[in-house]
């Protein structure tokens, strides 16, 4: 199977000024595309070319010699989720079913928001911060580089890209401002809620 760059569900200028067209051009059109091009080259003709993306991620994570495959496959998976986690005019009130789960597992939405943003600013270097389902419970965590929480037997339902390519054009070194804007103005909570199923 050959992997392809998914379309964004919105125009490249639709998230501006929170996330600019220039950022999306580079991030979706160049960075994400490069992960896919590399992945396709690395698995061409091998048994992995017959596997699903999730199978490739799990299999390659167990073999240090396959770190190139792992990094590109996992980044492809992470970015597919990331694009869907945002929408024009996003943020705002969390739909009831998800809000109830968040309040039950974190105590309050404020506590969840604090933990999510804290995970994002304390991730040293490149990586991701996540809201995942871990044995039926919602948890916040962070991972380095291409890693995601699938590897820890969790189901990631919201992910924020902490690589500089995601925010440097618009926010320079101000990762906290990027994270707050992502949370308050970009998150597609209906999509995140749909991942509870
Ligand atoms: Fe990225």
Short mmCIF file of N, CA and C and ligand atoms in Angstrom, two decimals:
data_model
loop_
_atom_site.label_atom_id
_atom_site.label_comp_id
_atom_site.label_asym_id
_atom_site.label_seq_id
_atom_site.Cartn_x
_atom_site.Cartn_y
_atom_site.Cartn_z
N UNK A 1 0.85 -1.20 0.00
CA UNK A 1 0.00 0.00 0.00
C UNK A 1 0.88 1.25 0.00
N UNK A 2 0.47 2.19 -0.82
CA UNK A 2 1.21 3.46 -0.86
C UNK A 2 0.38 4.52 -0.14
N UNK A 3 1.01 5.27 0.73
CA UNK A 3 0.26 6.27 1.50
C UNK A 3 0.21 7.60 0.76
N UNK A 4 -0.89 8.33 0.98
CA UNK A 4 -1.08 9.61 0.29
C UNK A 4 -1.39 10.71 1.29
N UNK A 5 -1.04 11.93 0.91
CA UNK A 5 -1.32 13.09 1.76
C UNK A 5 -2.83 13.33 1.81
N UNK A 6 -3.42 13.33 3.02
CA UNK A 6 -4.86 13.59 3.10
C UNK A 6 -5.14 15.08 2.86
N UNK A 7 -6.29 15.36 2.26
CA UNK A 7 -6.72 16.76 2.10
C UNK A 7 -7.02 17.32 3.48
N UNK A 8 -6.78 18.62 3.62
CA UNK A 8 -7.25 19.29 4.84
C UNK A 8 -8.77 19.44 4.70
N UNK A 9 -9.47 19.43 5.80
CA UNK A 9 -10.92 19.59 5.72
C UNK A 9 -11.34 21.06 5.62
N UNK A 10 -10.36 21.95 5.36
CA UNK A 10 -10.62 23.40 5.30
C UNK A 10 -9.58 24.01 4.38
N UNK A 11 -9.85 25.28 3.97
CA UNK A 11 -8.88 25.95 3.10
C UNK A 11 -7.61 26.30 3.89
N UNK A 12 -6.50 26.43 3.15
CA UNK A 12 -5.22 26.70 3.81
C UNK A 12 -5.18 28.04 4.53
N UNK A 13 -6.08 28.97 4.14
CA UNK A 13 -6.10 30.27 4.82
C UNK A 13 -7.20 30.35 5.87
N UNK A 14 -7.91 29.22 6.09
CA UNK A 14 -9.11 29.26 6.93
C UNK A 14 -8.81 29.31 8.44
N UNK A 15 -7.59 28.97 8.82
CA UNK A 15 -7.26 28.99 10.26
C UNK A 15 -6.53 30.28 10.66
N UNK A 16 -6.27 31.14 9.66
CA UNK A 16 -5.58 32.41 9.94
C UNK A 16 -6.51 33.33 10.73
N UNK A 17 -5.97 34.18 11.60
CA UNK A 17 -4.54 34.38 11.84
C UNK A 17 -3.98 33.47 12.93
N UNK A 18 -4.78 32.53 13.44
CA UNK A 18 -4.29 31.67 14.53
C UNK A 18 -3.19 30.75 14.00
N UNK A 19 -3.44 30.20 12.80
CA UNK A 19 -2.41 29.41 12.10
C UNK A 19 -2.45 29.87 10.65
N UNK A 20 -1.35 30.44 10.20
CA UNK A 20 -1.35 31.12 8.90
C UNK A 20 -1.32 30.15 7.72
N UNK A 21 -1.67 30.72 6.55
CA UNK A 21 -1.59 29.95 5.31
C UNK A 21 -0.14 29.51 5.05
N UNK A 22 0.80 30.38 5.38
CA UNK A 22 2.22 30.03 5.16
C UNK A 22 2.60 28.81 5.99
N UNK A 23 2.14 28.79 7.26
CA UNK A 23 2.43 27.63 8.12
C UNK A 23 1.80 26.37 7.54
N UNK A 24 0.54 26.46 7.13
CA UNK A 24 -0.11 25.26 6.61
C UNK A 24 0.50 24.79 5.29
N UNK A 25 0.91 25.76 4.46
CA UNK A 25 1.59 25.41 3.21
C UNK A 25 2.83 24.57 3.49
N UNK A 26 3.63 25.05 4.43
CA UNK A 26 4.88 24.36 4.77
C UNK A 26 4.60 23.07 5.52
N UNK A 27 3.73 23.15 6.51
CA UNK A 27 3.53 22.04 7.44
C UNK A 27 2.80 20.88 6.78
N UNK A 28 1.71 21.20 6.08
CA UNK A 28 0.94 20.15 5.40
C UNK A 28 1.60 19.79 4.06
N UNK A 29 1.89 20.81 3.27
CA UNK A 29 2.38 20.56 1.90
C UNK A 29 3.81 20.05 1.84
N UNK A 30 4.65 20.46 2.77
CA UNK A 30 6.07 20.05 2.72
C UNK A 30 6.42 19.01 3.80
N UNK A 31 6.22 19.39 5.08
CA UNK A 31 6.65 18.47 6.14
C UNK A 31 5.85 17.16 6.13
N UNK A 32 4.53 17.26 6.15
CA UNK A 32 3.73 16.03 6.16
C UNK A 32 3.98 15.22 4.88
N UNK A 33 4.01 15.92 3.74
CA UNK A 33 4.26 15.21 2.48
C UNK A 33 5.59 14.47 2.52
N UNK A 34 6.60 15.09 3.12
CA UNK A 34 7.93 14.46 3.17
C UNK A 34 7.91 13.18 4.00
N UNK A 35 7.18 13.20 5.13
CA UNK A 35 7.05 11.96 5.92
C UNK A 35 6.46 10.83 5.06
N UNK A 36 5.44 11.19 4.27
CA UNK A 36 4.77 10.17 3.45
C UNK A 36 5.69 9.67 2.33
N UNK A 37 6.37 10.60 1.68
CA UNK A 37 7.29 10.21 0.61
C UNK A 37 8.38 9.28 1.16
N UNK A 38 8.94 9.65 2.31
CA UNK A 38 9.99 8.82 2.92
C UNK A 38 9.45 7.45 3.31
N UNK A 39 8.27 7.43 3.94
CA UNK A 39 7.67 6.17 4.38
C UNK A 39 7.46 5.24 3.17
N UNK A 40 6.87 5.79 2.11
CA UNK A 40 6.60 4.96 0.94
C UNK A 40 7.89 4.37 0.36
N UNK A 41 8.94 5.18 0.32
CA UNK A 41 10.24 4.69 -0.19
C UNK A 41 10.81 3.59 0.71
N UNK A 42 10.69 3.80 2.03
CA UNK A 42 11.31 2.87 2.98
C UNK A 42 10.62 1.51 3.03
N UNK A 43 9.33 1.48 2.75
CA UNK A 43 8.61 0.19 2.86
C UNK A 43 8.38 -0.46 1.50
N UNK A 44 8.72 0.23 0.43
CA UNK A 44 8.46 -0.29 -0.91
C UNK A 44 9.03 -1.70 -1.08
N UNK A 45 8.18 -2.63 -1.52
CA UNK A 45 8.63 -3.99 -1.79
C UNK A 45 8.83 -4.85 -0.56
N UNK A 46 8.66 -4.29 0.64
CA UNK A 46 8.85 -5.10 1.86
C UNK A 46 7.49 -5.57 2.37
N UNK A 47 7.54 -6.47 3.40
CA UNK A 47 6.28 -6.97 3.94
C UNK A 47 5.45 -5.85 4.57
N UNK A 48 6.13 -4.79 5.00
CA UNK A 48 5.40 -3.68 5.62
C UNK A 48 4.50 -2.95 4.63
N UNK A 49 4.81 -3.08 3.35
CA UNK A 49 3.98 -2.40 2.36
C UNK A 49 2.57 -3.01 2.30
N UNK A 50 2.39 -4.17 2.95
CA UNK A 50 1.07 -4.81 2.98
C UNK A 50 0.33 -4.53 4.29
N UNK A 51 0.98 -3.82 5.20
CA UNK A 51 0.38 -3.60 6.52
C UNK A 51 -0.39 -2.29 6.58
N UNK A 52 -1.26 -2.18 7.59
CA UNK A 52 -1.92 -0.90 7.84
C UNK A 52 -0.90 0.04 8.50
N UNK A 53 -1.24 1.33 8.51
CA UNK A 53 -0.33 2.31 9.11
C UNK A 53 -0.09 1.99 10.59
N UNK A 54 -1.14 1.61 11.30
CA UNK A 54 -1.00 1.30 12.73
C UNK A 54 -0.10 0.09 12.93
N UNK A 55 -0.25 -0.92 12.07
CA UNK A 55 0.61 -2.12 12.18
C UNK A 55 2.06 -1.76 11.92
N UNK A 56 2.30 -0.89 10.95
CA UNK A 56 3.68 -0.47 10.65
C UNK A 56 4.29 0.24 11.85
N UNK A 57 3.49 1.12 12.48
CA UNK A 57 3.99 1.88 13.64
C UNK A 57 4.39 0.92 14.76
N UNK A 58 3.50 0.00 15.10
CA UNK A 58 3.77 -0.92 16.22
C UNK A 58 4.96 -1.83 15.89
N UNK A 59 4.97 -2.40 14.69
CA UNK A 59 6.05 -3.32 14.31
C UNK A 59 7.41 -2.61 14.28
N UNK A 60 7.45 -1.43 13.64
CA UNK A 60 8.75 -0.75 13.48
C UNK A 60 9.25 -0.20 14.81
N UNK A 61 8.34 0.05 15.75
CA UNK A 61 8.77 0.60 17.05
C UNK A 61 9.58 -0.42 17.84
N UNK A 62 9.45 -1.70 17.48
CA UNK A 62 10.14 -2.75 18.23
C UNK A 62 11.54 -3.04 17.71
N UNK A 63 11.93 -2.36 16.62
CA UNK A 63 13.19 -2.69 15.97
C UNK A 63 13.99 -1.41 15.71
N UNK A 64 15.10 -1.25 16.44
CA UNK A 64 15.91 -0.02 16.31
C UNK A 64 16.37 0.21 14.87
N UNK A 65 16.56 -0.88 14.11
CA UNK A 65 17.01 -0.73 12.73
C UNK A 65 15.91 -0.14 11.85
N UNK A 66 14.68 -0.16 12.36
CA UNK A 66 13.56 0.37 11.57
C UNK A 66 13.10 1.74 12.08
N UNK A 67 14.01 2.46 12.74
CA UNK A 67 13.61 3.75 13.32
C UNK A 67 13.18 4.76 12.25
N UNK A 68 13.78 4.66 11.07
CA UNK A 68 13.38 5.58 9.99
C UNK A 68 11.94 5.33 9.59
N UNK A 69 11.58 4.06 9.47
CA UNK A 69 10.19 3.71 9.13
C UNK A 69 9.27 4.17 10.25
N UNK A 70 9.67 3.87 11.49
CA UNK A 70 8.83 4.27 12.62
C UNK A 70 8.59 5.78 12.63
N UNK A 71 9.66 6.55 12.52
CA UNK A 71 9.51 8.01 12.61
C UNK A 71 8.57 8.56 11.54
N UNK A 72 8.74 8.10 10.33
CA UNK A 72 7.91 8.64 9.24
C UNK A 72 6.48 8.12 9.31
N UNK A 73 6.30 6.85 9.68
CA UNK A 73 4.94 6.29 9.79
C UNK A 73 4.18 6.95 10.94
N UNK A 74 4.85 7.11 12.07
CA UNK A 74 4.18 7.66 13.23
C UNK A 74 3.85 9.14 13.00
N UNK A 75 4.77 9.87 12.37
CA UNK A 75 4.48 11.27 12.07
C UNK A 75 3.33 11.37 11.06
N UNK A 76 3.22 10.45 10.13
CA UNK A 76 2.07 10.46 9.20
C UNK A 76 0.78 10.28 10.01
N UNK A 77 0.76 9.30 10.89
CA UNK A 77 -0.44 9.05 11.72
C UNK A 77 -0.76 10.29 12.57
N UNK A 78 0.27 10.85 13.23
CA UNK A 78 0.05 11.99 14.12
C UNK A 78 -0.55 13.19 13.37
N UNK A 79 -0.04 13.43 12.17
CA UNK A 79 -0.52 14.59 11.42
C UNK A 79 -1.93 14.38 10.88
N UNK A 80 -2.28 13.15 10.52
CA UNK A 80 -3.67 12.88 10.09
C UNK A 80 -4.62 13.29 11.21
N UNK A 81 -4.27 12.90 12.46
CA UNK A 81 -5.10 13.27 13.61
C UNK A 81 -5.09 14.79 13.83
N UNK A 82 -3.89 15.38 13.79
CA UNK A 82 -3.73 16.80 14.09
C UNK A 82 -4.59 17.68 13.18
N UNK A 83 -4.58 17.41 11.87
CA UNK A 83 -5.38 18.26 10.95
C UNK A 83 -6.85 18.18 11.31
N UNK A 84 -7.31 17.01 11.73
CA UNK A 84 -8.73 16.85 12.06
C UNK A 84 -9.09 17.47 13.40
N UNK A 85 -8.09 17.65 14.25
CA UNK A 85 -8.34 18.22 15.57
C UNK A 85 -8.57 19.72 15.52
N UNK A 86 -8.44 20.32 14.33
CA UNK A 86 -8.62 21.78 14.21
C UNK A 86 -9.74 22.07 13.22
N UNK A 87 -10.36 23.24 13.40
CA UNK A 87 -11.33 23.71 12.42
C UNK A 87 -11.38 25.24 12.49
N UNK A 88 -11.81 25.88 11.38
CA UNK A 88 -11.97 27.33 11.42
C UNK A 88 -13.01 27.69 12.48
N UNK A 89 -12.72 28.69 13.28
CA UNK A 89 -13.67 29.06 14.35
C UNK A 89 -13.77 28.00 15.43
N UNK A 90 -12.70 27.24 15.64
CA UNK A 90 -12.72 26.18 16.65
C UNK A 90 -12.60 26.72 18.07
N UNK A 91 -12.35 25.83 19.00
CA UNK A 91 -12.33 26.21 20.41
C UNK A 91 -13.75 26.37 20.91
N UNK A 92 -13.93 27.20 21.91
CA UNK A 92 -15.28 27.42 22.43
C UNK A 92 -15.74 26.30 23.33
N UNK A 93 -17.07 26.27 23.62
CA UNK A 93 -17.58 25.30 24.59
C UNK A 93 -17.37 23.86 24.13
N UNK A 94 -17.03 23.00 25.07
CA UNK A 94 -16.85 21.57 24.79
C UNK A 94 -18.22 20.90 24.81
N UNK A 95 -18.54 20.10 23.80
CA UNK A 95 -19.85 19.43 23.78
C UNK A 95 -20.06 18.57 25.04
N UNK A 96 -21.33 18.39 25.41
CA UNK A 96 -21.68 17.86 26.72
C UNK A 96 -21.06 16.49 27.05
N UNK A 97 -21.14 15.56 26.09
CA UNK A 97 -20.69 14.19 26.39
C UNK A 97 -19.19 14.18 26.72
N UNK A 98 -18.40 14.95 25.95
CA UNK A 98 -16.97 15.04 26.21
C UNK A 98 -16.69 15.83 27.48
N UNK A 99 -17.45 16.92 27.67
CA UNK A 99 -17.25 17.76 28.87
C UNK A 99 -17.51 16.94 30.14
N UNK A 100 -18.56 16.12 30.10
CA UNK A 100 -18.87 15.27 31.26
C UNK A 100 -17.72 14.32 31.57
N UNK A 101 -17.15 13.74 30.51
CA UNK A 101 -16.02 12.80 30.70
C UNK A 101 -14.80 13.53 31.26
N UNK A 102 -14.56 14.73 30.73
CA UNK A 102 -13.40 15.53 31.19
C UNK A 102 -13.59 15.89 32.67
N UNK A 103 -14.79 16.33 33.02
CA UNK A 103 -15.04 16.72 34.42
C UNK A 103 -14.90 15.51 35.35
N UNK A 104 -15.36 14.36 34.85
CA UNK A 104 -15.29 13.16 35.67
C UNK A 104 -13.83 12.70 35.86
N UNK A 105 -13.01 12.81 34.81
CA UNK A 105 -11.64 12.28 34.88
C UNK A 105 -10.59 13.29 35.34
N UNK A 106 -10.87 14.59 35.19
CA UNK A 106 -9.89 15.61 35.60
C UNK A 106 -10.40 16.49 36.75
N UNK A 107 -11.67 16.38 37.08
CA UNK A 107 -12.23 17.23 38.12
C UNK A 107 -12.93 18.45 37.55
N UNK A 108 -12.30 19.07 36.53
CA UNK A 108 -12.91 20.24 35.88
C UNK A 108 -12.25 20.46 34.53
N UNK A 109 -12.91 21.24 33.68
CA UNK A 109 -12.30 21.56 32.39
C UNK A 109 -11.05 22.41 32.60
N UNK A 110 -11.09 23.30 33.59
CA UNK A 110 -9.92 24.16 33.85
C UNK A 110 -8.70 23.31 34.19
N UNK A 111 -8.91 22.27 34.99
CA UNK A 111 -7.81 21.39 35.37
C UNK A 111 -7.26 20.66 34.14
N UNK A 112 -8.17 20.18 33.29
CA UNK A 112 -7.74 19.50 32.06
C UNK A 112 -6.92 20.46 31.20
N UNK A 113 -7.45 21.68 30.99
CA UNK A 113 -6.75 22.67 30.15
C UNK A 113 -5.36 22.98 30.71
N UNK A 114 -5.29 23.12 32.03
CA UNK A 114 -4.01 23.40 32.69
C UNK A 114 -3.01 22.26 32.42
N UNK A 115 -3.48 21.03 32.59
CA UNK A 115 -2.59 19.88 32.38
C UNK A 115 -2.14 19.76 30.92
N UNK A 116 -3.09 20.02 29.98
CA UNK A 116 -2.78 19.87 28.56
C UNK A 116 -1.72 20.90 28.15
N UNK A 117 -1.93 22.15 28.56
CA UNK A 117 -0.99 23.21 28.19
C UNK A 117 0.35 23.02 28.91
N UNK A 118 0.30 22.58 30.14
CA UNK A 118 1.53 22.29 30.90
C UNK A 118 2.34 21.18 30.21
N UNK A 119 1.65 20.14 29.75
CA UNK A 119 2.34 19.06 29.03
C UNK A 119 3.01 19.64 27.78
N UNK A 120 2.33 20.54 27.11
CA UNK A 120 2.86 21.14 25.88
C UNK A 120 4.07 22.01 26.11
N UNK A 121 4.03 22.81 27.16
CA UNK A 121 5.19 23.70 27.35
C UNK A 121 6.38 22.99 28.01
N UNK A 122 6.13 21.87 28.68
CA UNK A 122 7.24 21.19 29.35
C UNK A 122 7.86 20.08 28.50
N UNK A 123 7.29 19.80 27.32
CA UNK A 123 7.93 18.84 26.42
C UNK A 123 9.22 19.48 25.91
N UNK A 124 10.37 18.91 26.26
CA UNK A 124 11.65 19.50 25.86
C UNK A 124 11.94 19.13 24.42
N UNK A 125 12.09 20.13 23.57
CA UNK A 125 12.35 19.86 22.15
C UNK A 125 11.10 19.44 21.43
N UNK A 126 11.26 18.75 20.30
CA UNK A 126 10.11 18.40 19.46
C UNK A 126 9.29 17.28 20.07
N UNK A 127 8.01 17.28 19.74
CA UNK A 127 7.14 16.22 20.24
C UNK A 127 5.69 16.60 20.12
N UNK A 128 4.88 15.99 20.98
CA UNK A 128 3.43 16.14 20.92
C UNK A 128 2.86 16.13 22.34
N UNK A 129 1.73 16.82 22.54
CA UNK A 129 0.97 16.60 23.77
C UNK A 129 -0.39 16.05 23.38
N UNK A 130 -0.93 15.22 24.26
CA UNK A 130 -2.08 14.38 23.91
C UNK A 130 -3.17 14.38 24.97
N UNK A 131 -4.39 14.18 24.50
CA UNK A 131 -5.47 13.68 25.34
C UNK A 131 -5.77 12.29 24.79
N UNK A 132 -5.68 11.28 25.65
CA UNK A 132 -5.86 9.91 25.19
C UNK A 132 -6.82 9.18 26.13
N UNK A 133 -7.34 8.05 25.64
CA UNK A 133 -8.12 7.16 26.48
C UNK A 133 -7.19 6.02 26.91
N UNK A 134 -7.03 5.89 28.23
CA UNK A 134 -6.16 4.86 28.79
C UNK A 134 -7.02 3.97 29.68
N UNK A 135 -7.31 2.76 29.20
CA UNK A 135 -8.18 1.86 29.97
C UNK A 135 -9.49 2.52 30.37
N UNK A 136 -10.09 3.23 29.45
CA UNK A 136 -11.40 3.84 29.70
C UNK A 136 -11.35 5.21 30.37
N UNK A 137 -10.14 5.64 30.75
CA UNK A 137 -10.01 6.92 31.46
C UNK A 137 -9.27 7.92 30.57
N UNK A 138 -9.72 9.19 30.60
CA UNK A 138 -9.02 10.22 29.83
C UNK A 138 -7.76 10.66 30.57
N UNK A 139 -6.64 10.74 29.83
CA UNK A 139 -5.38 11.16 30.44
C UNK A 139 -4.64 12.12 29.51
N UNK A 140 -3.87 13.03 30.10
CA UNK A 140 -3.01 13.95 29.36
C UNK A 140 -1.58 13.44 29.45
N UNK A 141 -0.85 13.50 28.33
CA UNK A 141 0.56 13.12 28.36
C UNK A 141 1.30 13.84 27.24
N UNK A 142 2.61 13.66 27.24
CA UNK A 142 3.45 14.23 26.19
C UNK A 142 4.41 13.16 25.71
N UNK A 143 4.85 13.29 24.45
CA UNK A 143 5.80 12.34 23.88
C UNK A 143 6.85 13.11 23.08
N UNK A 144 8.00 12.46 22.87
CA UNK A 144 9.09 13.10 22.13
C UNK A 144 9.03 12.74 20.65
N UNK A 145 9.48 13.66 19.85
CA UNK A 145 9.66 13.46 18.41
C UNK A 145 8.43 12.86 17.75
N UNK A 146 8.54 11.65 17.18
CA UNK A 146 7.42 11.08 16.42
C UNK A 146 6.50 10.20 17.26
N UNK A 147 6.92 9.93 18.48
CA UNK A 147 6.19 8.95 19.29
C UNK A 147 4.75 9.42 19.59
N UNK A 148 3.83 8.48 19.72
CA UNK A 148 2.48 8.81 20.16
C UNK A 148 2.02 7.79 21.20
N UNK A 149 0.82 7.98 21.73
CA UNK A 149 0.39 7.16 22.86
C UNK A 149 -0.20 5.80 22.43
N UNK A 150 -0.32 5.56 21.11
CA UNK A 150 -0.70 4.21 20.65
C UNK A 150 0.30 3.19 21.20
N UNK A 151 1.57 3.63 21.28
CA UNK A 151 2.64 2.73 21.73
C UNK A 151 2.52 2.38 23.21
N UNK A 152 1.71 3.16 23.93
CA UNK A 152 1.50 2.88 25.35
C UNK A 152 0.11 2.30 25.59
N UNK A 153 -0.41 1.67 24.54
CA UNK A 153 -1.73 1.03 24.60
C UNK A 153 -2.86 1.99 24.92
N UNK A 154 -2.70 3.24 24.50
CA UNK A 154 -3.77 4.21 24.68
C UNK A 154 -4.35 4.56 23.30
N UNK A 155 -5.51 5.24 23.35
CA UNK A 155 -6.08 5.75 22.10
C UNK A 155 -6.01 7.27 22.14
N UNK A 156 -5.12 7.87 21.31
CA UNK A 156 -5.04 9.34 21.29
C UNK A 156 -6.31 9.91 20.64
N UNK A 157 -6.94 10.89 21.30
CA UNK A 157 -8.14 11.49 20.70
C UNK A 157 -7.96 12.98 20.39
N UNK A 158 -6.90 13.58 20.94
CA UNK A 158 -6.55 14.96 20.63
C UNK A 158 -5.04 15.07 20.71
N UNK A 159 -4.43 15.65 19.68
CA UNK A 159 -2.98 15.82 19.69
C UNK A 159 -2.59 17.20 19.22
N UNK A 160 -1.59 17.77 19.87
CA UNK A 160 -1.08 19.08 19.44
C UNK A 160 0.39 18.94 19.07
N UNK A 161 0.72 19.37 17.88
CA UNK A 161 2.08 19.27 17.34
C UNK A 161 2.97 20.32 18.00
N UNK A 162 4.05 19.87 18.66
CA UNK A 162 4.96 20.78 19.36
C UNK A 162 6.27 20.98 18.61
N UNK A 163 6.33 20.47 17.38
CA UNK A 163 7.53 20.72 16.57
C UNK A 163 7.51 22.20 16.17
N UNK A 164 8.69 22.79 16.08
CA UNK A 164 8.74 24.22 15.74
C UNK A 164 8.09 24.50 14.39
N UNK A 165 8.09 23.54 13.46
CA UNK A 165 7.47 23.80 12.16
C UNK A 165 5.98 24.09 12.29
N UNK A 166 5.40 23.76 13.44
CA UNK A 166 3.97 23.98 13.64
C UNK A 166 3.66 25.40 14.12
N UNK A 167 4.65 26.08 14.71
CA UNK A 167 4.32 27.40 15.27
C UNK A 167 5.35 28.49 15.04
N UNK A 168 6.54 28.15 14.54
CA UNK A 168 7.59 29.17 14.52
C UNK A 168 7.28 30.34 13.59
N UNK A 169 6.65 30.07 12.45
CA UNK A 169 6.31 31.15 11.50
C UNK A 169 5.36 32.14 12.17
N UNK A 170 4.40 31.64 12.93
CA UNK A 170 3.36 32.51 13.50
C UNK A 170 3.67 33.00 14.91
N UNK A 171 4.39 32.22 15.69
CA UNK A 171 4.60 32.56 17.11
C UNK A 171 6.07 32.65 17.51
N UNK A 172 6.96 32.42 16.55
CA UNK A 172 8.40 32.38 16.87
C UNK A 172 8.63 31.40 18.04
N UNK A 173 9.29 31.84 19.11
CA UNK A 173 9.59 30.92 20.21
C UNK A 173 8.48 30.86 21.25
N UNK A 174 7.33 31.52 21.00
CA UNK A 174 6.30 31.64 22.04
C UNK A 174 5.35 30.42 22.02
N UNK A 175 5.86 29.28 22.46
CA UNK A 175 5.07 28.04 22.40
C UNK A 175 3.81 28.12 23.25
N UNK A 176 3.92 28.80 24.41
CA UNK A 176 2.74 28.92 25.27
C UNK A 176 1.59 29.64 24.56
N UNK A 177 1.93 30.72 23.85
CA UNK A 177 0.89 31.48 23.13
C UNK A 177 0.26 30.60 22.03
N UNK A 178 1.08 29.84 21.34
CA UNK A 178 0.59 28.88 20.33
C UNK A 178 -0.37 27.87 20.97
N UNK A 179 0.03 27.32 22.10
CA UNK A 179 -0.81 26.31 22.77
C UNK A 179 -2.14 26.90 23.24
N UNK A 180 -2.08 28.10 23.80
CA UNK A 180 -3.33 28.74 24.27
C UNK A 180 -4.25 29.04 23.09
N UNK A 181 -3.68 29.52 22.00
CA UNK A 181 -4.50 29.80 20.82
C UNK A 181 -5.05 28.52 20.21
N UNK A 182 -4.23 27.48 20.18
CA UNK A 182 -4.70 26.19 19.67
C UNK A 182 -5.91 25.74 20.50
N UNK A 183 -5.77 25.79 21.81
CA UNK A 183 -6.84 25.31 22.69
C UNK A 183 -8.09 26.17 22.56
N UNK A 184 -7.90 27.48 22.59
CA UNK A 184 -9.07 28.38 22.67
C UNK A 184 -9.72 28.69 21.33
N UNK A 185 -8.95 28.57 20.22
CA UNK A 185 -9.49 29.04 18.94
C UNK A 185 -9.42 28.05 17.78
N UNK A 186 -8.81 26.89 17.99
CA UNK A 186 -8.66 25.96 16.86
C UNK A 186 -9.25 24.57 17.09
N UNK A 187 -9.33 24.11 18.31
CA UNK A 187 -9.71 22.70 18.52
C UNK A 187 -11.13 22.43 18.02
N UNK A 188 -11.25 21.36 17.26
CA UNK A 188 -12.55 20.88 16.79
C UNK A 188 -13.06 19.88 17.83
N UNK A 189 -13.76 20.40 18.83
CA UNK A 189 -14.19 19.56 19.95
C UNK A 189 -15.17 18.48 19.52
N UNK A 190 -15.98 18.76 18.47
CA UNK A 190 -16.93 17.73 17.99
C UNK A 190 -16.14 16.52 17.47
N UNK A 191 -15.04 16.80 16.76
CA UNK A 191 -14.21 15.69 16.28
C UNK A 191 -13.60 14.92 17.46
N UNK A 192 -13.06 15.66 18.43
CA UNK A 192 -12.45 15.01 19.60
C UNK A 192 -13.50 14.14 20.30
N UNK A 193 -14.70 14.69 20.46
CA UNK A 193 -15.77 13.91 21.11
C UNK A 193 -16.10 12.64 20.32
N UNK A 194 -16.10 12.75 18.99
CA UNK A 194 -16.44 11.59 18.17
C UNK A 194 -15.42 10.46 18.36
N UNK A 195 -14.20 10.80 18.79
CA UNK A 195 -13.17 9.79 19.03
C UNK A 195 -13.39 9.01 20.33
N UNK A 196 -14.36 9.45 21.15
CA UNK A 196 -14.66 8.70 22.37
C UNK A 196 -15.22 7.32 22.03
N UNK A 197 -15.82 7.19 20.85
CA UNK A 197 -16.49 5.93 20.49
C UNK A 197 -15.49 4.87 20.06
FE1 LIG B 1 4.23 18.63 12.30
#
